[in-house]
mmCIF file of C-alpha atoms and ligand atoms in Angstrom:
data_model
loop_
_atom_site.group_PDB
_atom_site.id
_atom_site.type_symbol
_atom_site.label_atom_id
_atom_site.label_comp_id
_atom_site.label_asym_id
_atom_site.label_seq_id
_atom_site.Cartn_x
_atom_site.Cartn_y
_atom_site.Cartn_z
ATOM 1 C CA MET A 1348 5.717 -5.628 7.343
ATOM 2 C CA HIS A 1349 7.613 -2.475 8.268
ATOM 3 C CA PHE A 1350 7.425 0.279 10.888
ATOM 4 C CA PRO A 1351 7.619 3.253 10.607
ATOM 5 C CA VAL A 1352 6.273 4.097 7.165
ATOM 6 C CA THR A 1353 5.749 7.842 6.640
ATOM 7 C CA THR A 1354 4.781 8.048 2.968
ATOM 8 C CA LEU A 1355 1.507 6.101 2.837
ATOM 9 C CA GLY A 1356 -0.876 8.090 5.024
ATOM 10 C CA PRO A 1357 -0.648 10.393 8.039
ATOM 11 C CA GLY A 1358 1.833 9.960 10.858
ATOM 12 C CA GLN A 1359 4.133 7.061 11.647
ATOM 13 C CA ARG A 1360 2.462 3.971 10.250
ATOM 14 C CA LEU A 1361 2.803 0.222 10.311
ATOM 15 C CA GLY A 1362 2.942 -0.990 6.696
ATOM 16 C CA ILE A 1363 1.724 -4.504 5.886
ATOM 17 C CA TRP A 1364 2.015 -5.878 2.341
ATOM 18 C CA PHE A 1365 0.065 -8.873 1.070
ATOM 19 C CA GLN A 1366 1.821 -11.190 -1.381
ATOM 20 C CA GLY A 1367 -0.091 -12.122 -4.545
ATOM 21 C CA CYS A 1368 -2.096 -10.010 -6.978
ATOM 22 C CA SER A 1369 -4.365 -11.348 -9.711
ATOM 23 C CA ILE A 1370 -5.202 -7.921 -11.174
ATOM 24 C CA ARG A 1371 -1.869 -7.306 -12.942
ATOM 25 C CA CYS A 1372 -2.164 -3.691 -14.015
ATOM 26 C CA PRO A 1373 0.112 -2.644 -16.888
ATOM 27 C CA GLY A 1374 2.736 -0.279 -15.446
ATOM 28 C CA CYS A 1375 2.555 -1.740 -11.898
ATOM 29 C CA VAL A 1376 5.862 -1.055 -10.112
ATOM 30 C CA SER A 1377 5.468 -4.051 -7.771
ATOM 31 C CA VAL A 1378 5.501 -7.038 -10.097
ATOM 32 C CA ASP A 1379 7.449 -8.895 -7.391
ATOM 33 C CA THR A 1380 4.197 -8.954 -5.373
ATOM 34 C CA TRP A 1381 2.101 -10.628 -8.094
ATOM 35 C CA ALA A 1382 2.979 -14.288 -7.525
ATOM 36 C CA SER A 1383 0.924 -16.255 -5.033
ATOM 37 C CA ILE A 1384 3.345 -18.284 -2.944
ATOM 38 C CA PRO A 1385 2.763 -20.828 -0.179
ATOM 39 C CA PRO A 1386 1.945 -18.994 3.068
ATOM 40 C CA LYS A 1387 5.004 -18.150 5.181
ATOM 41 C CA THR A 1388 3.115 -16.846 8.199
ATOM 42 C CA THR A 1389 -0.307 -16.643 9.824
ATOM 43 C CA VAL A 1390 -2.353 -13.635 10.795
ATOM 44 C CA GLU A 1391 -1.916 -14.542 14.471
ATOM 45 C CA LEU A 1392 1.893 -14.654 14.141
ATOM 46 C CA LEU A 1393 1.909 -11.410 12.211
ATOM 47 C CA LEU A 1394 -0.184 -9.651 14.852
ATOM 48 C CA GLY A 1395 2.209 -10.940 17.506
ATOM 49 C CA GLN A 1396 5.194 -9.547 15.598
ATOM 50 C CA ALA A 1397 3.351 -6.244 15.137
ATOM 51 C CA ARG A 1398 2.508 -5.820 18.826
ATOM 52 C CA ASP A 1399 5.185 -3.223 19.672
ATOM 53 C CA ALA A 1400 4.540 -1.202 16.521
ATOM 54 C CA LEU A 1401 0.773 -1.315 17.015
ATOM 55 C CA ALA A 1402 1.219 0.140 20.499
ATOM 56 C CA ILE A 1403 2.697 3.358 19.067
ATOM 57 C CA ALA A 1404 1.583 3.553 15.405
ATOM 58 C CA ASP A 1405 -0.633 6.458 14.343
ATOM 59 C CA GLY A 1406 -2.054 4.310 11.578
ATOM 60 C CA VAL A 1407 -1.770 1.048 9.661
ATOM 61 C CA THR A 1408 -1.464 0.869 5.871
ATOM 62 C CA VAL A 1409 -2.390 -2.425 4.220
ATOM 63 C CA SER A 1410 -1.274 -2.814 0.635
ATOM 64 C CA GLY A 1411 0.107 -5.413 -1.717
ATOM 65 C CA GLY A 1412 -0.098 -7.273 -3.912
ATOM 66 C CA GLU A 1413 -3.859 -7.295 -3.563
ATOM 67 C CA PRO A 1414 -5.235 -7.569 -0.017
ATOM 68 C CA PHE A 1415 -8.735 -8.524 -1.231
ATOM 69 C CA ASP A 1416 -7.337 -11.588 -3.041
ATOM 70 C CA GLN A 1417 -7.021 -13.087 0.477
ATOM 71 C CA PRO A 1418 -10.385 -11.963 1.906
ATOM 72 C CA ASP A 1419 -10.458 -14.187 4.992
ATOM 73 C CA ALA A 1420 -6.908 -13.264 6.033
ATOM 74 C CA LEU A 1421 -7.674 -9.595 5.387
ATOM 75 C CA GLU A 1422 -10.764 -9.716 7.596
ATOM 76 C CA GLN A 1423 -8.878 -11.490 10.415
ATOM 77 C CA LEU A 1424 -6.041 -8.993 10.131
ATOM 78 C CA LEU A 1425 -8.335 -5.953 10.227
ATOM 79 C CA ILE A 1426 -10.250 -7.297 13.233
ATOM 80 C CA GLY A 1427 -6.931 -8.045 14.964
ATOM 81 C CA ILE A 1428 -5.625 -4.523 14.347
ATOM 82 C CA ARG A 1429 -8.896 -2.885 15.407
ATOM 83 C CA THR A 1430 -9.072 -4.783 18.671
ATOM 84 C CA ARG A 1431 -5.428 -4.069 19.543
ATOM 85 C CA SER A 1432 -4.926 -0.467 18.504
ATOM 86 C CA PRO A 1433 -6.711 2.888 18.066
ATOM 87 C CA ALA A 1434 -4.648 3.448 14.863
ATOM 88 C CA ASP A 1435 -6.516 4.375 11.695
ATOM 89 C CA ILE A 1436 -6.563 1.747 8.936
ATOM 90 C CA LEU A 1437 -5.875 2.580 5.281
ATOM 91 C CA VAL A 1438 -6.190 -0.171 2.655
ATOM 92 C CA PHE A 1439 -5.041 -0.033 -0.988
ATOM 93 C CA SER A 1440 -6.844 -2.184 -3.553
ATOM 94 C CA GLY A 1441 -6.706 -2.525 -7.321
ATOM 95 C CA TYR A 1442 -10.377 -3.545 -7.445
ATOM 96 C CA SER A 1443 -13.055 -0.962 -8.117
ATOM 97 C CA LEU A 1444 -15.264 0.378 -5.335
ATOM 98 C CA GLU A 1445 -18.265 -1.178 -7.100
ATOM 99 C CA ARG A 1446 -16.643 -4.618 -7.203
ATOM 100 C CA LEU A 1447 -15.625 -4.325 -3.537
ATOM 101 C CA ALA A 1448 -19.091 -3.231 -2.344
ATOM 102 C CA PRO A 1449 -20.124 -6.650 -0.908
ATOM 103 C CA GLN A 1450 -16.778 -7.076 0.905
ATOM 104 C CA LEU A 1451 -16.937 -3.538 2.263
ATOM 105 C CA LEU A 1452 -20.373 -4.279 3.739
ATOM 106 C CA ARG A 1453 -18.898 -7.320 5.468
ATOM 107 C CA LEU A 1454 -15.903 -5.315 6.708
ATOM 108 C CA ASP A 1455 -18.045 -2.369 7.826
ATOM 109 C CA GLY A 1456 -16.166 -0.198 10.326
ATOM 110 C CA LEU A 1457 -12.844 -2.019 9.875
ATOM 111 C CA ILE A 1458 -11.407 0.140 7.070
ATOM 112 C CA ASP A 1459 -11.226 3.887 7.682
ATOM 113 C CA CYS A 1460 -9.987 4.819 4.239
ATOM 114 C CA LEU A 1461 -9.700 2.875 1.001
ATOM 115 C CA VAL A 1462 -7.760 3.720 -2.142
ATOM 116 C CA ALA A 1463 -9.527 1.722 -4.868
ATOM 117 C CA ASP A 1464 -9.376 1.013 -8.622
ATOM 118 C CA PRO A 1465 -6.624 -0.458 -10.782
ATOM 119 C CA PHE A 1466 -3.446 1.477 -11.486
ATOM 120 C CA ASP A 1467 -3.531 3.023 -14.964
ATOM 121 C CA GLY A 1468 -0.008 3.695 -16.236
ATOM 122 C CA ARG A 1469 -1.389 5.979 -18.980
ATOM 123 C CA ALA A 1470 -3.368 8.234 -16.623
ATOM 124 C CA PRO A 1471 -1.836 11.336 -15.043
ATOM 125 C CA GLN A 1472 -0.542 11.107 -11.488
ATOM 126 C CA SER A 1473 -1.435 14.328 -9.707
ATOM 127 C CA ARG A 1474 -3.358 13.263 -6.569
ATOM 128 C CA LEU A 1475 -1.979 12.454 -3.139
ATOM 129 C CA LEU A 1476 -1.904 8.750 -2.194
ATOM 130 C CA ARG A 1477 -2.811 7.679 -5.719
ATOM 131 C CA GLY A 1478 -0.545 6.068 -8.287
ATOM 132 C CA SER A 1479 -2.878 7.236 -11.094
ATOM 133 C CA ASP A 1480 -5.680 9.795 -11.140
ATOM 134 C CA ASN A 1481 -8.441 7.284 -11.947
ATOM 135 C CA GLN A 1482 -8.034 5.813 -8.458
ATOM 136 C CA ARG A 1483 -10.555 6.887 -5.828
ATOM 137 C CA LEU A 1484 -9.959 7.697 -2.184
ATOM 138 C CA ALA A 1485 -12.988 6.662 -0.128
ATOM 139 C CA MET A 1486 -13.273 7.731 3.503
ATOM 140 C CA LEU A 1487 -15.472 5.084 5.089
ATOM 141 C CA THR A 1488 -15.666 6.005 8.798
ATOM 142 C CA PRO A 1489 -15.631 9.196 10.900
ATOM 143 C CA LEU A 1490 -11.986 8.427 11.787
ATOM 144 C CA GLY A 1491 -11.258 8.057 8.073
ATOM 145 C CA HIS A 1492 -12.717 11.518 7.375
ATOM 146 C CA GLN A 1493 -10.774 13.000 10.270
ATOM 147 C CA ARG A 1494 -7.413 11.544 9.195
ATOM 148 C CA PHE A 1495 -7.681 11.478 5.395
ATOM 149 C CA ALA A 1496 -9.764 14.486 4.302
ATOM 150 C CA ALA A 1497 -6.507 16.450 4.015
ATOM 151 C CA PHE A 1498 -5.177 13.778 1.635
ATOM 152 C CA ASP A 1499 -7.919 14.285 -0.946
ATOM 153 C CA ARG A 1500 -5.986 16.944 -2.841
ATOM 154 C CA ALA A 1501 -3.487 17.531 -5.603
ATOM 155 C CA LEU A 1502 0.161 16.638 -5.041
ATOM 156 C CA ASP A 1503 2.586 19.439 -4.328
ATOM 157 C CA PRO A 1504 6.378 19.146 -4.707
ATOM 158 C CA SER A 1505 6.894 18.456 -0.977
ATOM 159 C CA ASP A 1506 4.773 15.294 -1.336
ATOM 160 C CA ARG A 1507 7.322 13.705 -3.686
ATOM 161 C CA VAL A 1508 8.996 11.570 -1.043
ATOM 162 C CA LEU A 1509 9.782 7.893 -0.545
ATOM 163 C CA ASP A 1510 10.839 6.062 2.615
ATOM 164 C CA VAL A 1511 14.217 4.321 2.302
ATOM 165 C CA VAL A 1512 14.203 1.117 4.345
ATOM 166 C CA PHE A 1513 17.346 -0.835 5.255
ATOM 167 C CA ASP A 1514 16.899 -4.563 5.861
ATOM 168 C CA ASP A 1515 19.608 -5.583 8.363
ATOM 169 C CA GLU A 1516 19.099 -9.298 7.674
ATOM 170 C CA THR A 1517 19.509 -9.273 3.891
ATOM 171 C CA GLY A 1518 21.564 -6.099 3.400
ATOM 172 C CA GLN A 1519 18.945 -4.905 0.929
ATOM 173 C CA VAL A 1520 17.543 -1.410 0.733
ATOM 174 C CA PHE A 1521 13.999 -0.903 -0.461
ATOM 175 C CA LEU A 1522 11.766 2.042 -1.169
ATOM 176 C CA VAL A 1523 8.280 2.597 0.240
ATOM 177 C CA GLY A 1524 5.788 5.091 -1.126
ATOM 178 C CA ILE A 1525 4.271 6.005 -4.464
ATOM 179 C CA PRO A 1526 6.969 6.715 -7.040
ATOM 180 C CA ARG A 1527 6.487 9.040 -10.004
ATOM 181 C CA PRO A 1528 6.316 7.389 -13.445
ATOM 182 C CA GLY A 1529 9.847 6.487 -14.505
ATOM 183 C CA ASP A 1530 11.381 7.027 -11.027
ATOM 184 C CA MET A 1531 12.409 3.395 -10.670
ATOM 185 C CA ARG A 1532 14.061 3.258 -14.088
ATOM 186 C CA LYS A 1533 15.853 6.531 -13.302
ATOM 187 C CA LEU A 1534 17.169 5.084 -10.041
ATOM 188 C CA ALA A 1535 18.372 1.909 -11.776
ATOM 189 C CA SER A 1536 20.128 4.006 -14.402
ATOM 190 C CA ILE A 1537 21.875 6.221 -11.802
ATOM 191 C CA LEU A 1538 23.008 3.201 -9.772
ATOM 192 C CA SER A 1539 24.233 1.355 -12.866
ATOM 193 C CA GLU A 1540 27.119 3.860 -12.886
ATOM 194 C CA THR A 1541 28.154 2.730 -9.389
ATOM 195 C CA SER A 1542 28.909 -0.633 -7.815
ATOM 196 C CA LEU A 1543 25.324 -0.793 -6.537
ATOM 197 C CA VAL A 1544 22.463 -2.546 -8.298
ATOM 198 C CA ALA A 1545 18.812 -1.461 -8.323
ATOM 199 C CA VAL A 1546 16.318 -4.219 -9.018
ATOM 200 C CA THR A 1547 13.053 -2.803 -10.305
ATOM 201 C CA THR A 1548 9.958 -4.818 -11.085
ATOM 202 C CA GLU A 1549 7.900 -2.548 -13.295
ATOM 203 C CA ALA A 1550 5.385 -3.958 -15.761
ATOM 204 C CA LYS A 1551 5.432 -2.438 -19.233
ATOM 205 C CA VAL A 1552 2.552 -0.181 -20.266
ATOM 206 C CA PRO A 1553 1.505 -1.254 -23.789
ATOM 207 C CA THR A 1554 1.679 1.554 -26.326
ATOM 208 C CA ALA A 1555 -1.751 2.513 -27.654
HETATM 209 S S1 SF4 B 2214 -0.837 -1.831 -9.065
HETATM 210 FE FE1 SF4 B 2214 -1.587 -2.970 -7.285
HETATM 211 S S2 SF4 B 2214 -3.470 -3.945 -8.067
HETATM 212 FE FE2 SF4 B 2214 -2.326 -3.310 -9.860
HETATM 213 S S3 SF4 B 2214 -1.078 -5.108 -10.406
HETATM 214 FE FE3 SF4 B 2214 0.185 -3.823 -9.077
HETATM 215 S S4 SF4 B 2214 -0.114 -4.696 -7.048
HETATM 216 FE FE4 SF4 B 2214 -1.804 -5.441 -8.326
#
């Protein structure tokens, strides 16, 4: 969890990342989020830790890993956010809209905007909020339309930004946002010429 995130939706946002993803898209830049590990927290604890951020956040972005791989926790989390904050809620999923249809019925009104479909490392990347152009941005509520209609457009150069987050406890620096293809390898290569080390977890895209 991190606040503020400014690169995954409008305004200053609380970012929450689920651990574990069973979809495993070739080219995924977050392979470190694939493994399912024993739970380290509960939704109640998380909501408690998020209280201050939720009081001032413009929105909440839920990503992963794959949030829908933990459907009960996702539902509890979304209800908890909705009842504590007027922030909009954006969720990223690697499942298709069609596959998510039954869950979206159950979660009706809890997700304002959804970015759906698996990342395709061979597809172009020219749309805002999407890692690859096959992914769809679905505005599911009036608030979703109000906040995200402006995000359903092509990228322009000023959109090419990442948040740089410093973790005081571990001394690590991590990047938040949607990198361009090859950005992570470029960063690792630049840092390899210094005393710093970039750890990237990018899955290979098989050649056709
Ligand atoms: S891109 Fe998203 S859905 Fe695809 S493997 Fe990576 S974390 Fe999972």
